[in-house]
Coordinates of C-alpha atoms in Angstrom, one line a residue:
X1 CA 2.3 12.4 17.7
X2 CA 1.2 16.0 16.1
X3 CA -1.9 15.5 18.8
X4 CA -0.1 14.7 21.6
X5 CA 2.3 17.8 21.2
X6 CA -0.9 19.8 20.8
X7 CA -2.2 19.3 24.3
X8 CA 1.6 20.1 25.2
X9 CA 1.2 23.5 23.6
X10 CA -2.5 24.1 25.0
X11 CA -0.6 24.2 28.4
X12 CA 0.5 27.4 27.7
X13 CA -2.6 28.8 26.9
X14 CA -3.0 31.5 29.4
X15 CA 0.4 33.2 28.1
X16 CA -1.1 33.4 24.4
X17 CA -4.6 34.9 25.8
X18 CA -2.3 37.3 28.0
X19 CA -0.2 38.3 24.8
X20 CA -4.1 39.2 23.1
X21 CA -3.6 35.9 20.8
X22 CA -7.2 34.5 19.3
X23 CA -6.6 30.8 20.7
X24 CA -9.2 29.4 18.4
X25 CA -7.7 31.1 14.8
X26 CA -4.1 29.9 16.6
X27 CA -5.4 26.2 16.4
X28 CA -7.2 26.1 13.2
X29 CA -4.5 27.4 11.5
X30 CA -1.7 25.0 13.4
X31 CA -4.1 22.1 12.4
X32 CA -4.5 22.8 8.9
X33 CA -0.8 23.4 8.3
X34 CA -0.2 20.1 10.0
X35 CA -2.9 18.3 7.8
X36 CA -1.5 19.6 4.5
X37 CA 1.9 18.5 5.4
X38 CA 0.2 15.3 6.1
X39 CA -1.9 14.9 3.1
X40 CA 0.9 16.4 0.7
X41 CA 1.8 14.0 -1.7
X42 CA 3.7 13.4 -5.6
X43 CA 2.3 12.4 -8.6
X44 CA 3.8 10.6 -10.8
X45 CA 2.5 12.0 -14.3
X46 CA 3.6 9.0 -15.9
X47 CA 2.7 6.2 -14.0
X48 CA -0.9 8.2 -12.1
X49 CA 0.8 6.6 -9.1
X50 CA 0.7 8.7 -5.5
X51 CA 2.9 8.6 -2.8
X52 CA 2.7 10.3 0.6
X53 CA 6.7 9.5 1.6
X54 CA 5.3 9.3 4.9
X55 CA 8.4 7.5 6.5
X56 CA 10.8 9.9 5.2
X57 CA 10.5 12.2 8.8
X58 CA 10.3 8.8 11.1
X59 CA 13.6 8.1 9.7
X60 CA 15.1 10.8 10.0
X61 CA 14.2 11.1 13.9
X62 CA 15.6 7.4 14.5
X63 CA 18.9 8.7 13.1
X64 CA 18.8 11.6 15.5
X65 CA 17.8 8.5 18.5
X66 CA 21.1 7.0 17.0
X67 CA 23.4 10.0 17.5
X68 CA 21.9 10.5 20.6
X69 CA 23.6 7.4 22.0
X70 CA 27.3 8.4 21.8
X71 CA 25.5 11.5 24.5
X72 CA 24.0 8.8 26.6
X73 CA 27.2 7.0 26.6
X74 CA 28.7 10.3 27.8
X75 CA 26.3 11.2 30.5
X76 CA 26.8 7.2 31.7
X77 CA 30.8 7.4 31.9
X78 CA 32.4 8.6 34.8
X79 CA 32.8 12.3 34.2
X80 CA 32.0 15.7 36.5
X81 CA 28.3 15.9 36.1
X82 CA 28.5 20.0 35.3
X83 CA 30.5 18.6 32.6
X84 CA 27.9 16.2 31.1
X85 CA 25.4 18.6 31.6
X86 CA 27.2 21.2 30.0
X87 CA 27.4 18.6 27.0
X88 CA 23.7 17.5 26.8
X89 CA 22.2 20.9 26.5
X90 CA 25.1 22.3 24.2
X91 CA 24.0 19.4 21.7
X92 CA 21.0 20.1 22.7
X93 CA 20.8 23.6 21.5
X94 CA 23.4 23.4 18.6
X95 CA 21.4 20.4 16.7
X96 CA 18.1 22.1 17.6
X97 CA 19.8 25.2 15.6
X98 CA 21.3 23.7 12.7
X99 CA 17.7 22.0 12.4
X100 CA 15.6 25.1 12.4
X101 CA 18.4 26.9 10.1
X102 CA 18.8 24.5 7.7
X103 CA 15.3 22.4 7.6
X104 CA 12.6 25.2 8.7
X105 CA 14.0 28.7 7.4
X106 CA 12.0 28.7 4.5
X107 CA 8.9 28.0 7.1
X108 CA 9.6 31.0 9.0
X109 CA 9.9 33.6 5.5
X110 CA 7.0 32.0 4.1
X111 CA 5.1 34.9 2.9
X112 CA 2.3 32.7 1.0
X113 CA 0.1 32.6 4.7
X114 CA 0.2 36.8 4.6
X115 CA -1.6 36.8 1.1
X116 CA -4.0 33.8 2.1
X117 CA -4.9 34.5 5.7
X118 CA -3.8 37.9 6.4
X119 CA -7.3 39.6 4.4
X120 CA -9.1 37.6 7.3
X121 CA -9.8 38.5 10.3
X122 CA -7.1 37.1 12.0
X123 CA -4.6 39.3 14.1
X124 CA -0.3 39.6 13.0
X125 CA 0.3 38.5 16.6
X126 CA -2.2 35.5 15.7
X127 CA -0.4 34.2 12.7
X128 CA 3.3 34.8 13.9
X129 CA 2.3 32.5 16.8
X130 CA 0.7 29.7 14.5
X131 CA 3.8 29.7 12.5
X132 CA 5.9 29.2 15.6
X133 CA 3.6 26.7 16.8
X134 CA 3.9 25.2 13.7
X135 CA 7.2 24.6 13.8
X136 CA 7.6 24.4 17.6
X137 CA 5.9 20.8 16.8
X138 CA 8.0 19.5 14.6
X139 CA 11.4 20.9 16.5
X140 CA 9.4 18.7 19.7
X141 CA 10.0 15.6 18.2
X142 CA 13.4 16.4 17.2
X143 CA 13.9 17.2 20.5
X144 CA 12.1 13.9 21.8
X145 CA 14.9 12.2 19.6
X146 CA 18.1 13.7 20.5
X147 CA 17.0 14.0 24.4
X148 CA 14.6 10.9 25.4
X149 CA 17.8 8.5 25.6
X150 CA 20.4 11.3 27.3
X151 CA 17.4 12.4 30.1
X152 CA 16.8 8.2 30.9
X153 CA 20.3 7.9 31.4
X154 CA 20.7 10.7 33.5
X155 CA 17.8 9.6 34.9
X156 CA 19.3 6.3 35.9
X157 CA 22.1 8.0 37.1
X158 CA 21.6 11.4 39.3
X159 CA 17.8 10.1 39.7
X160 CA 14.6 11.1 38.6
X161 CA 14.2 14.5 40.2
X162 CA 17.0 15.3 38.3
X163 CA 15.4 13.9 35.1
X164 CA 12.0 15.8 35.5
X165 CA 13.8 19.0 36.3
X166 CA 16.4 18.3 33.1
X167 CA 13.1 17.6 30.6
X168 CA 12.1 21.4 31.5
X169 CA 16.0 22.8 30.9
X170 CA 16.0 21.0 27.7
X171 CA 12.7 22.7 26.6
X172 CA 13.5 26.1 27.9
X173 CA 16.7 25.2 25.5
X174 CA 14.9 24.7 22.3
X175 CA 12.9 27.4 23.1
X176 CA 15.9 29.7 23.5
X177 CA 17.3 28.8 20.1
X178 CA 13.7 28.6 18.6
X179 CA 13.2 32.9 20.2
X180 CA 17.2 33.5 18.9
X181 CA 16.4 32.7 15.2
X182 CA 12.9 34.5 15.4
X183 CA 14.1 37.7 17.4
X184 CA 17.4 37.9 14.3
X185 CA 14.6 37.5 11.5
X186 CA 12.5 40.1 13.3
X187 CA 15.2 42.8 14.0
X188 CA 16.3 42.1 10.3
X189 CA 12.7 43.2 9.1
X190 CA 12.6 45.8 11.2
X191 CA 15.5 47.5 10.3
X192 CA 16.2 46.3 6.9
X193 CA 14.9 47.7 3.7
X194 CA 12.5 44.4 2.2
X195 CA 14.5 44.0 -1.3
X196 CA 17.5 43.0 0.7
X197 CA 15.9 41.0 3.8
X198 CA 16.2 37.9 2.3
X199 CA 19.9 38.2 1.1
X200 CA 21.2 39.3 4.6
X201 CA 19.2 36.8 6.7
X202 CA 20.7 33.7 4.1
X203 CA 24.4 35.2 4.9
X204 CA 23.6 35.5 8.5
X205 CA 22.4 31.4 8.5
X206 CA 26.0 31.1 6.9
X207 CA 27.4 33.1 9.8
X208 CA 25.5 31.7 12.9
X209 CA 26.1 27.9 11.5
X210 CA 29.7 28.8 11.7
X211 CA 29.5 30.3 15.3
X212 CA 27.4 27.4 16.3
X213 CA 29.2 24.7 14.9
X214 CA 32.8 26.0 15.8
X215 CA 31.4 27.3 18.9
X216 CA 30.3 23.8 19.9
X217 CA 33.2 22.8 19.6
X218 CA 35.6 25.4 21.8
X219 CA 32.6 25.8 24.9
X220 CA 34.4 23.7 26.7
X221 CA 38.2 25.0 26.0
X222 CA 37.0 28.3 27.2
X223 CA 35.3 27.1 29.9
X224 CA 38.7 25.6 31.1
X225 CA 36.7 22.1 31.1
X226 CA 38.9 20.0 33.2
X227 CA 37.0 16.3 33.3
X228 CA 38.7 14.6 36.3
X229 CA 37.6 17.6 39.0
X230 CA 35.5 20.4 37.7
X231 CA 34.9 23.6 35.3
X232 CA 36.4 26.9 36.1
X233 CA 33.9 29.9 35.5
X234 CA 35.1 32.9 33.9
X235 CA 33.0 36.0 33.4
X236 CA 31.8 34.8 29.7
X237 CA 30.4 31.8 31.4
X238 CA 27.3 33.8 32.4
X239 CA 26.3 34.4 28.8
X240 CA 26.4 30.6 27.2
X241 CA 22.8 28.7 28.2
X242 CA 24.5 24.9 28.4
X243 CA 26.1 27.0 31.7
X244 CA 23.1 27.8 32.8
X245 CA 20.9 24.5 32.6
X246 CA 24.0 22.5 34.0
X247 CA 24.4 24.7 37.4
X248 CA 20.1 24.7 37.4
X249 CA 20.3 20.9 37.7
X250 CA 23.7 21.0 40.2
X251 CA 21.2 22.9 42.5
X252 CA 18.8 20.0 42.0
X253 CA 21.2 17.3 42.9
X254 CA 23.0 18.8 45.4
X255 CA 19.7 19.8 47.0
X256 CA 21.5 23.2 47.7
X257 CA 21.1 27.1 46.6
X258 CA 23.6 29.4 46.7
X259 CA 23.9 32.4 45.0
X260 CA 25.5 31.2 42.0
X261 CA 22.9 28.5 41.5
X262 CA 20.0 31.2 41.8
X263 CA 21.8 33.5 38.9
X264 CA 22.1 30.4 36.9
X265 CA 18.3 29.6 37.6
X266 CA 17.3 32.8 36.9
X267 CA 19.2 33.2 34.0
X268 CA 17.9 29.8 32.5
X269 CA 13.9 30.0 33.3
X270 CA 14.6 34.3 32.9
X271 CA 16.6 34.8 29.7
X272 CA 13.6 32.8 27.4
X273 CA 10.4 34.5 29.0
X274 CA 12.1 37.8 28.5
X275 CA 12.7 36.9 25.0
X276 CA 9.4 35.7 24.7
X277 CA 8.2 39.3 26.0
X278 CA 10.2 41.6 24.2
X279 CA 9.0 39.8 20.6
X280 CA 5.3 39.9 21.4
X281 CA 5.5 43.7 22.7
X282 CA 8.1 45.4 20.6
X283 CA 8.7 43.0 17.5
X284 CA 5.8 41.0 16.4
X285 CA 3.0 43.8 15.6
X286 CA 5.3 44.5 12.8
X287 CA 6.5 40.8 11.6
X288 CA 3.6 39.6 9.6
X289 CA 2.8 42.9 7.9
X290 CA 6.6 43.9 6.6
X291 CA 6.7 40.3 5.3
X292 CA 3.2 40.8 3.5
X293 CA 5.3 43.6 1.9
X294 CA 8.4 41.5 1.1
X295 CA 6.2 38.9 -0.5
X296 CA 4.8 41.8 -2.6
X297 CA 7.8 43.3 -3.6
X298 CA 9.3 39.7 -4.8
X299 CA 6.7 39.1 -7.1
X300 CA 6.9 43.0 -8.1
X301 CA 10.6 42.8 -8.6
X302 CA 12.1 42.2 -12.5
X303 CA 15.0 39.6 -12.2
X304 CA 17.8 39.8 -14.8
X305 CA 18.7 36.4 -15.8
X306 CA 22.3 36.1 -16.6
X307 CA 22.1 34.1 -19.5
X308 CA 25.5 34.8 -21.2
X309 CA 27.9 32.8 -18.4
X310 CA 25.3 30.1 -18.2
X311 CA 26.0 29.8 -21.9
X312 CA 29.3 29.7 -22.4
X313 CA 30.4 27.7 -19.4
X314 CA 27.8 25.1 -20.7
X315 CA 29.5 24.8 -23.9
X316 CA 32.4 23.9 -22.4
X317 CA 30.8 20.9 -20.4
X318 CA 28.1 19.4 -22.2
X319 CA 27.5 18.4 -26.0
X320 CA 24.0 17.2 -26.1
X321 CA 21.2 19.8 -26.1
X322 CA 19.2 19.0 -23.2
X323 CA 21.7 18.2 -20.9
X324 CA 22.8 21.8 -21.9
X325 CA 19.9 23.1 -21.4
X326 CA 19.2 21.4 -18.3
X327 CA 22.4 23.2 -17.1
X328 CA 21.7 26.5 -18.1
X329 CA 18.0 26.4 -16.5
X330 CA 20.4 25.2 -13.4
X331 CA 22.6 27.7 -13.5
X332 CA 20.1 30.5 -14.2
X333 CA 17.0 29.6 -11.3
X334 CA 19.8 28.9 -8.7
X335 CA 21.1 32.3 -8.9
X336 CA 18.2 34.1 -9.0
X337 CA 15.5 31.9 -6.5
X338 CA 16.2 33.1 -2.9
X339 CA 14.5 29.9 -1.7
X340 CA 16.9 28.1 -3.2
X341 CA 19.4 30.3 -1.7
X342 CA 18.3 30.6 1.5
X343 CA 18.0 26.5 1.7
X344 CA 21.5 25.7 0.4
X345 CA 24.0 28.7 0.9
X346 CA 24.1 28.1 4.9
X347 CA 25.0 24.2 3.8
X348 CA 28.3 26.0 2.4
X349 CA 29.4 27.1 6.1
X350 CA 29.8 23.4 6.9
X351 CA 32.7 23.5 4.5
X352 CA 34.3 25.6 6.9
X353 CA 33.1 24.0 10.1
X354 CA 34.1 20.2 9.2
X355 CA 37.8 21.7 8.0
X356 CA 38.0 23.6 11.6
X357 CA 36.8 20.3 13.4
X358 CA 39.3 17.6 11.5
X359 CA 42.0 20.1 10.6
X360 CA 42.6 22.0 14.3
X361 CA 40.8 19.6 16.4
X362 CA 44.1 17.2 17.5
X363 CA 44.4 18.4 21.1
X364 CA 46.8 20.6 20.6
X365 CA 46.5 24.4 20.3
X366 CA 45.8 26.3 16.6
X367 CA 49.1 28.2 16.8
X368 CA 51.0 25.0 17.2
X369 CA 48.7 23.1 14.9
X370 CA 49.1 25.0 12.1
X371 CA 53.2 25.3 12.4
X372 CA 52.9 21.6 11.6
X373 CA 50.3 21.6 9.2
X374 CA 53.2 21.4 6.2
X375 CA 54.1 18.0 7.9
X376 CA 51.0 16.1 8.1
X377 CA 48.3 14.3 5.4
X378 CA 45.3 16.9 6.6
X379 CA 45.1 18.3 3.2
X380 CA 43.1 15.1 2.3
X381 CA 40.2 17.2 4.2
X382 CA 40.6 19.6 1.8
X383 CA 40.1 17.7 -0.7
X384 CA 37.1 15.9 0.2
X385 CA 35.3 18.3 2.0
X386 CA 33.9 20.5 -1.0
X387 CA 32.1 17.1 -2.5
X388 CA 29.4 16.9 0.0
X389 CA 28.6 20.5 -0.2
X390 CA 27.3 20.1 -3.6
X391 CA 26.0 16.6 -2.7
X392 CA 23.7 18.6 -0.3
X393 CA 22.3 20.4 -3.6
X394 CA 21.1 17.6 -4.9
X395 CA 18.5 17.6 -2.8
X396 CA 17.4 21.2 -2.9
X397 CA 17.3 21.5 -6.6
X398 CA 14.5 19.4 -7.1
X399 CA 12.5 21.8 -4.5
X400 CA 11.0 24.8 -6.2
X401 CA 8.2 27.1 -5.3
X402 CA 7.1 27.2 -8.5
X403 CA 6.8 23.5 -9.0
X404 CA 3.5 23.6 -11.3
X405 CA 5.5 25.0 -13.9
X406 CA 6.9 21.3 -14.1
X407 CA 4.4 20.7 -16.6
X408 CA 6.3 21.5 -19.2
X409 CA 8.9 18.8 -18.9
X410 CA 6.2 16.4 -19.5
X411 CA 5.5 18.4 -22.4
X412 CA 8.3 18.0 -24.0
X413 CA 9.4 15.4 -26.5
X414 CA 12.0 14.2 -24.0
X415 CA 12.6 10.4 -25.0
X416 CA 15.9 11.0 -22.3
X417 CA 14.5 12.9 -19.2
X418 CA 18.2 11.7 -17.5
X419 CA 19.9 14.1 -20.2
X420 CA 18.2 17.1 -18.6
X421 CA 18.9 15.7 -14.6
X422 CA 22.4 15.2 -15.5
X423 CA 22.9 18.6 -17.1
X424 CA 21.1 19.9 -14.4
X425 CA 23.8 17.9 -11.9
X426 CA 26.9 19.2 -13.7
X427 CA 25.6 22.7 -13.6
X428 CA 25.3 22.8 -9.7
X429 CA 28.7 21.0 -9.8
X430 CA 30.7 23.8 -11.7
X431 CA 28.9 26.6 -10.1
X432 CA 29.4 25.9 -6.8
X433 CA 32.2 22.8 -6.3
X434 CA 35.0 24.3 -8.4
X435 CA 35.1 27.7 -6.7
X436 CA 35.4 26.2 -3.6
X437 CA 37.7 23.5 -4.8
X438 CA 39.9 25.9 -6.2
X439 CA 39.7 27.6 -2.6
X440 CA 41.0 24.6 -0.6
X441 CA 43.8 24.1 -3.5
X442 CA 44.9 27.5 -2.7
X443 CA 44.9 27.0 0.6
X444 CA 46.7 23.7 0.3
X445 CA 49.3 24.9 -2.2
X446 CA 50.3 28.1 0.1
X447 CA 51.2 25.0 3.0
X448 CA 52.4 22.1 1.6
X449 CA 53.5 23.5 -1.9
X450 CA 53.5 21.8 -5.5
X451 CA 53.7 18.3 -4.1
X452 CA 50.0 17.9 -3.7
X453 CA 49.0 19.2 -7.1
X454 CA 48.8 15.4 -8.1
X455 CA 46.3 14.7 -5.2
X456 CA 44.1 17.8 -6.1
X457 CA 43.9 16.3 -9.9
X458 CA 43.3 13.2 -8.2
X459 CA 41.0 13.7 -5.6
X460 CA 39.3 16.3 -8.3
X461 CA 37.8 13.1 -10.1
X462 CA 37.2 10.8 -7.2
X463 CA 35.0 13.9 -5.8
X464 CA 33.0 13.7 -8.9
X465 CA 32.7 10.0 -9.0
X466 CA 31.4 10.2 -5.3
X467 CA 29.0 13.1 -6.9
X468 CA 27.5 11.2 -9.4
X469 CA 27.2 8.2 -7.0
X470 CA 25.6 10.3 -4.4
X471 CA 23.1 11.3 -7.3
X472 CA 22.1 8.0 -8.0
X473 CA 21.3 6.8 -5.2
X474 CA 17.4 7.2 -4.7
X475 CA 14.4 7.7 -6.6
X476 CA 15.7 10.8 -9.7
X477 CA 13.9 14.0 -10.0
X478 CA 13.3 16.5 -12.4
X479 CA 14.5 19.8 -11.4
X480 CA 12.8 22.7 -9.6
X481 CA 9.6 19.9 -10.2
X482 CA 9.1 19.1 -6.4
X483 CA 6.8 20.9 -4.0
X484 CA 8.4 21.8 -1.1
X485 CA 7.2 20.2 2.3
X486 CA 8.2 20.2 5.7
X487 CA 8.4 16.6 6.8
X488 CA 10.0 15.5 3.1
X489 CA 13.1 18.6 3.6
X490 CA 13.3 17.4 6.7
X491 CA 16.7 15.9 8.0
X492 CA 19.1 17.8 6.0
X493 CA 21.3 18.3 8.9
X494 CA 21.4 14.6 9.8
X495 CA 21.6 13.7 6.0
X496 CA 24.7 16.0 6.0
X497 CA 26.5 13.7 8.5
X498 CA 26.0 10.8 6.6
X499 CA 27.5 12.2 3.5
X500 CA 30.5 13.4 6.0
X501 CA 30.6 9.7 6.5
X502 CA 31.5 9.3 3.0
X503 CA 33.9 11.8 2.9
X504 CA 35.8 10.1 5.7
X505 CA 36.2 6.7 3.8
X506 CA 37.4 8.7 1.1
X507 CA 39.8 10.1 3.3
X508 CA 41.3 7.2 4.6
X509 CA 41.4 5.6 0.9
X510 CA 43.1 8.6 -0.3
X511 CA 45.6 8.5 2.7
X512 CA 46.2 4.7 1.8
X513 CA 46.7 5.3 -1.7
X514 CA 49.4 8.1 -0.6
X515 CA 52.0 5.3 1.2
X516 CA 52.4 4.4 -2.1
X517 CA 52.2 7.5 -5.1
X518 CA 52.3 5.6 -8.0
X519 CA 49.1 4.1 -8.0
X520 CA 47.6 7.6 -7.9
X521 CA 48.5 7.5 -11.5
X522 CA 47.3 3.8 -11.9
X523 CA 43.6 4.5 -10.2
X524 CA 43.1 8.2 -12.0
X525 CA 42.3 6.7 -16.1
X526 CA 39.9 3.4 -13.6
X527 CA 38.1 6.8 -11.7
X528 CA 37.4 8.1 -15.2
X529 CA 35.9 5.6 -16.9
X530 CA 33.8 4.7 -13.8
X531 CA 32.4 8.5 -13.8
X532 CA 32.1 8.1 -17.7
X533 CA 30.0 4.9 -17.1
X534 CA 27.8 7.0 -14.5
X535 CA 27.0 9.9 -16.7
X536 CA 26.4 7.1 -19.4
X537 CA 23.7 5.7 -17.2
X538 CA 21.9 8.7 -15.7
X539 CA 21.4 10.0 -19.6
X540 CA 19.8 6.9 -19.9
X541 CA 17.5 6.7 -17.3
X542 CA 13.9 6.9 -19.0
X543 CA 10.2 7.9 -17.9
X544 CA 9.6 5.0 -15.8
X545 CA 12.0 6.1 -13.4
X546 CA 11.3 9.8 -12.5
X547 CA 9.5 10.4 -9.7
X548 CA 7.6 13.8 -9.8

């Protein structure tokens, strides 16, 4: 499929020879990346066994196919077509930013290609381009997923003119959020000092996955969106891009321009080529050599390793040695590694975005919503919502950078290499579950008062049973022993909502469990033992069953 997109990008090859881009160093250097994340694989030290985890990416695109459906279904029912156009290319653009900010911001601050290519000959505009390209293929086939389905259906529907001209909105949308993330990173560098680049753009990807998420979900309330007749424009309307691809396909089917429908045209095939010009004259000269200089002053720059907290809080949770020390390396690398940081902070926001969505979301307005809050069950979201923020860890902490250094666990006279994973798990679960947790009990105990301390304690060990289960499930991994790679972190996003999943079973257990209090009590010691009997069995996992 990498081929195919290719000749799609070659289309576009009298803009890059315009912009002064070598197309030949552009292509090389888009294939080779390409190959390597082909040819990437894991060895298992133990075993001398390989594995390319090839299927990982095709699965996680035939999940995005799935979700894709309940927008087909949409598009299909019998709604205002501004309003299912508005819909398609608002998904459109939201999952296509949650995917470049969660799965490919580590692609984008890669500084590794400025010390490897840069002392070529090849040009800064050059390389910024290749590692758009780069990861203007992969976003393609996301965008294949969540659109193929939605575009036959509308197909079927409005007809195929429609379709055609709706394929080209959609890419101008990915394109927009694609030039968005890439003109914040740039102005960042720009005006930022290096040593704190990195810090401000992973707050920012906290920030913007907020204002996508929530603002996904109010478009249509301040668009007055009223589905049996029509949507109301107000002056904002002009500045959200779903607006703008819906009215550029009205025109289409309604075989009609007015003047509204030529702003909104103009503003949809406009707003991305002026993007696309202002980078590659003002912004992109600069890009690849300030982040040759952050790359220089990370390896430059002395970390202090806070060693005493890691210390003493693992005292207090662990009694064997290498599951304490397995904690404290934890504790310590995930504070320090801005990899690590800039991969799994931004998860954190979805705390916030999930209790906005389930909390607020029940038709009525917030004012009103919250006035009631004291008489309804919603703190169950609290509860449940911190467990798959941490679940998300899981996954990052066996990523690392510096994965060669992995040697030494095999090193080691470990007889128990699940000692050191599950000290490892408990140290991302105290560092960044219980200050959260301890948030939402705030929270919760400011609204509905002492009556849901019970349900905290509670819910406190069924999230750590869910944890530990979440953990299990898979092949196990040393930590920090993985090298990172593009198709394998792939699908965080998507991997997200399934774990919401979860938490919404939980919910609903919970909730069951609270027609009747006493059982609370009853099911807390059963939850224990069961989380007792997990640990039990990850400290036991031998040799034979780490991957690497």
């Amino acid at each position: 499929m990498e081929k195919w997109l290719l000749k799609l990008v070659h289309l576009f090859d009298f803009a890059f020879v315009k912009q002064g881009i070598n197309l030949s160093q552009l292509y090389t250097i888009v294939e080779t990346k390409l190959l390597m994340d082909k040819r990437r694989v894991y060895l298992n030290w133990r075993t001398n066994a390989q594995s390319a985890h090839s299927g990982h990416l095709h699965t996680v695109l035939l999940l995005h196919v799935l979700i894709s459906l309940i927008v087909a279904v949409t598009i299909y029912a019998d709604l205002p077509f501004l309003f299912v156009m508005m819909l398609l290319h608002g998904y459109i653009i939201f999952m296509m930013s949650m995917v470049l900010i969660t799965d490919f911001s580590g692609v984008v601050l890669d500084t590794a290609d400025n010390q490897i290519i840069l002392p070529k000959p090849v040009d800064g505009k050059t390389l910024f381009m290749a590692r758009q390209v780069h990861i203007l293929v992969y976003l393609l086939m996301f965008a294949a997923a969540m659109a193929a389905i939605p575009l036959v259906m509308v197909g079927v529907k409005f007809g195929i003119m429609v379709a055609l001209v709706a394929v080209l909105t959609v890419l101008l949308s990915v394109i927009f959020a694609v030039f968005f993330t890439y003109c914040f990173y740039l102005l960042v560098l720009r005006f930022s000092s290096e040593k704190k680049v990195k810090d401000i753009i992973t707050w920012f990807q906290i920030v913007i996955t907020v204002f996508f998420a929530i603002g996904y979900q109010v478009l249509f309330r301040l668009l007055d969106v009223d589905v049996v007749s029509a949507v109301e424009l107000r002056w904002y309307s002009f500045l959200l891009p779903p607006v703008w691809m819906a009215y550029t396909l009205e025109a289409v089917q309604l075989r009609t321009l007015t003047v509204l429908h030529l702003c909104m045209i103009l503003l949809a095939a406009g707003m991305p080529l002026l993007l696309y010009g202002y980078i590659f004259r003002y912004l992109a000269p600069g890009f690849t050599r300030r982040m040759a200089v952050l790359g220089a002053a990370d390896a430059q720059q002395g970390q202090k390793v806070p060693t005493t907290w890691a210390k003493r809080i693992s005292l207090l949770f662990t009694r064997q040695p290498l599951t304490r020390a397995g904690f404290e390396n934890t504790w310590i690398i995930t504070g320090r590694d801005k990899s690590f940081k800039l991969h799994f902070y931004p998860s954190l926001a979805y705390i916030f975005v999930f209790v906005f969505i389930f909390v607020f979301n029940g038709g009525t307005d917030m004012a009103t919503t919250w006035e009631g809050l004291a008489d309804t069950s919603k703190f169950l979201w609290f509860i449940y919502l911190p467990v798959f923020t941490v679940a998300n860890g899981l996954l990052f902490v066996s990523f690392s950078e510096h994965f060669n250094a992995s040697w030494v666990y095999h090193s080691a006279p470990m007889q128990k290499p699940g000692q050191l994973i599950l000290g490892s798990w408990l140290g991302l679960f105290v560092k960044y579950f219980f200050p959260v947790y301890l948030l939402m009990f705030a929270i919760c105990f400011h609204i509905w008062g002492p009556s849901i301390v019970d349900d905290f304690v509670f819910g406190l060990a069924n999230d750590y049973m869910c944890y530990l289960i979440l953990g299990c499930i898979g092949r196990q991994y040393l930590p920090f022993s993985r090298q990172p790679n593009n198709r394998q972190q792939a699908g965080r996003f998507i991997l997200t909502l399934l774990q919401m999943a979860v938490v919404g079973v939980m919910v609903l257990l919970h909730g069951l469990v609270l027609q009747n209090p006493g059982w609370l009590y009853a099911l807390l010691p059963v939850i224990l033992i069961v989380c007792w009997l997990l640990e039990k069995y990850i400290t036991n996992i031998q040799w034979s069953k780490i991957a690497v």
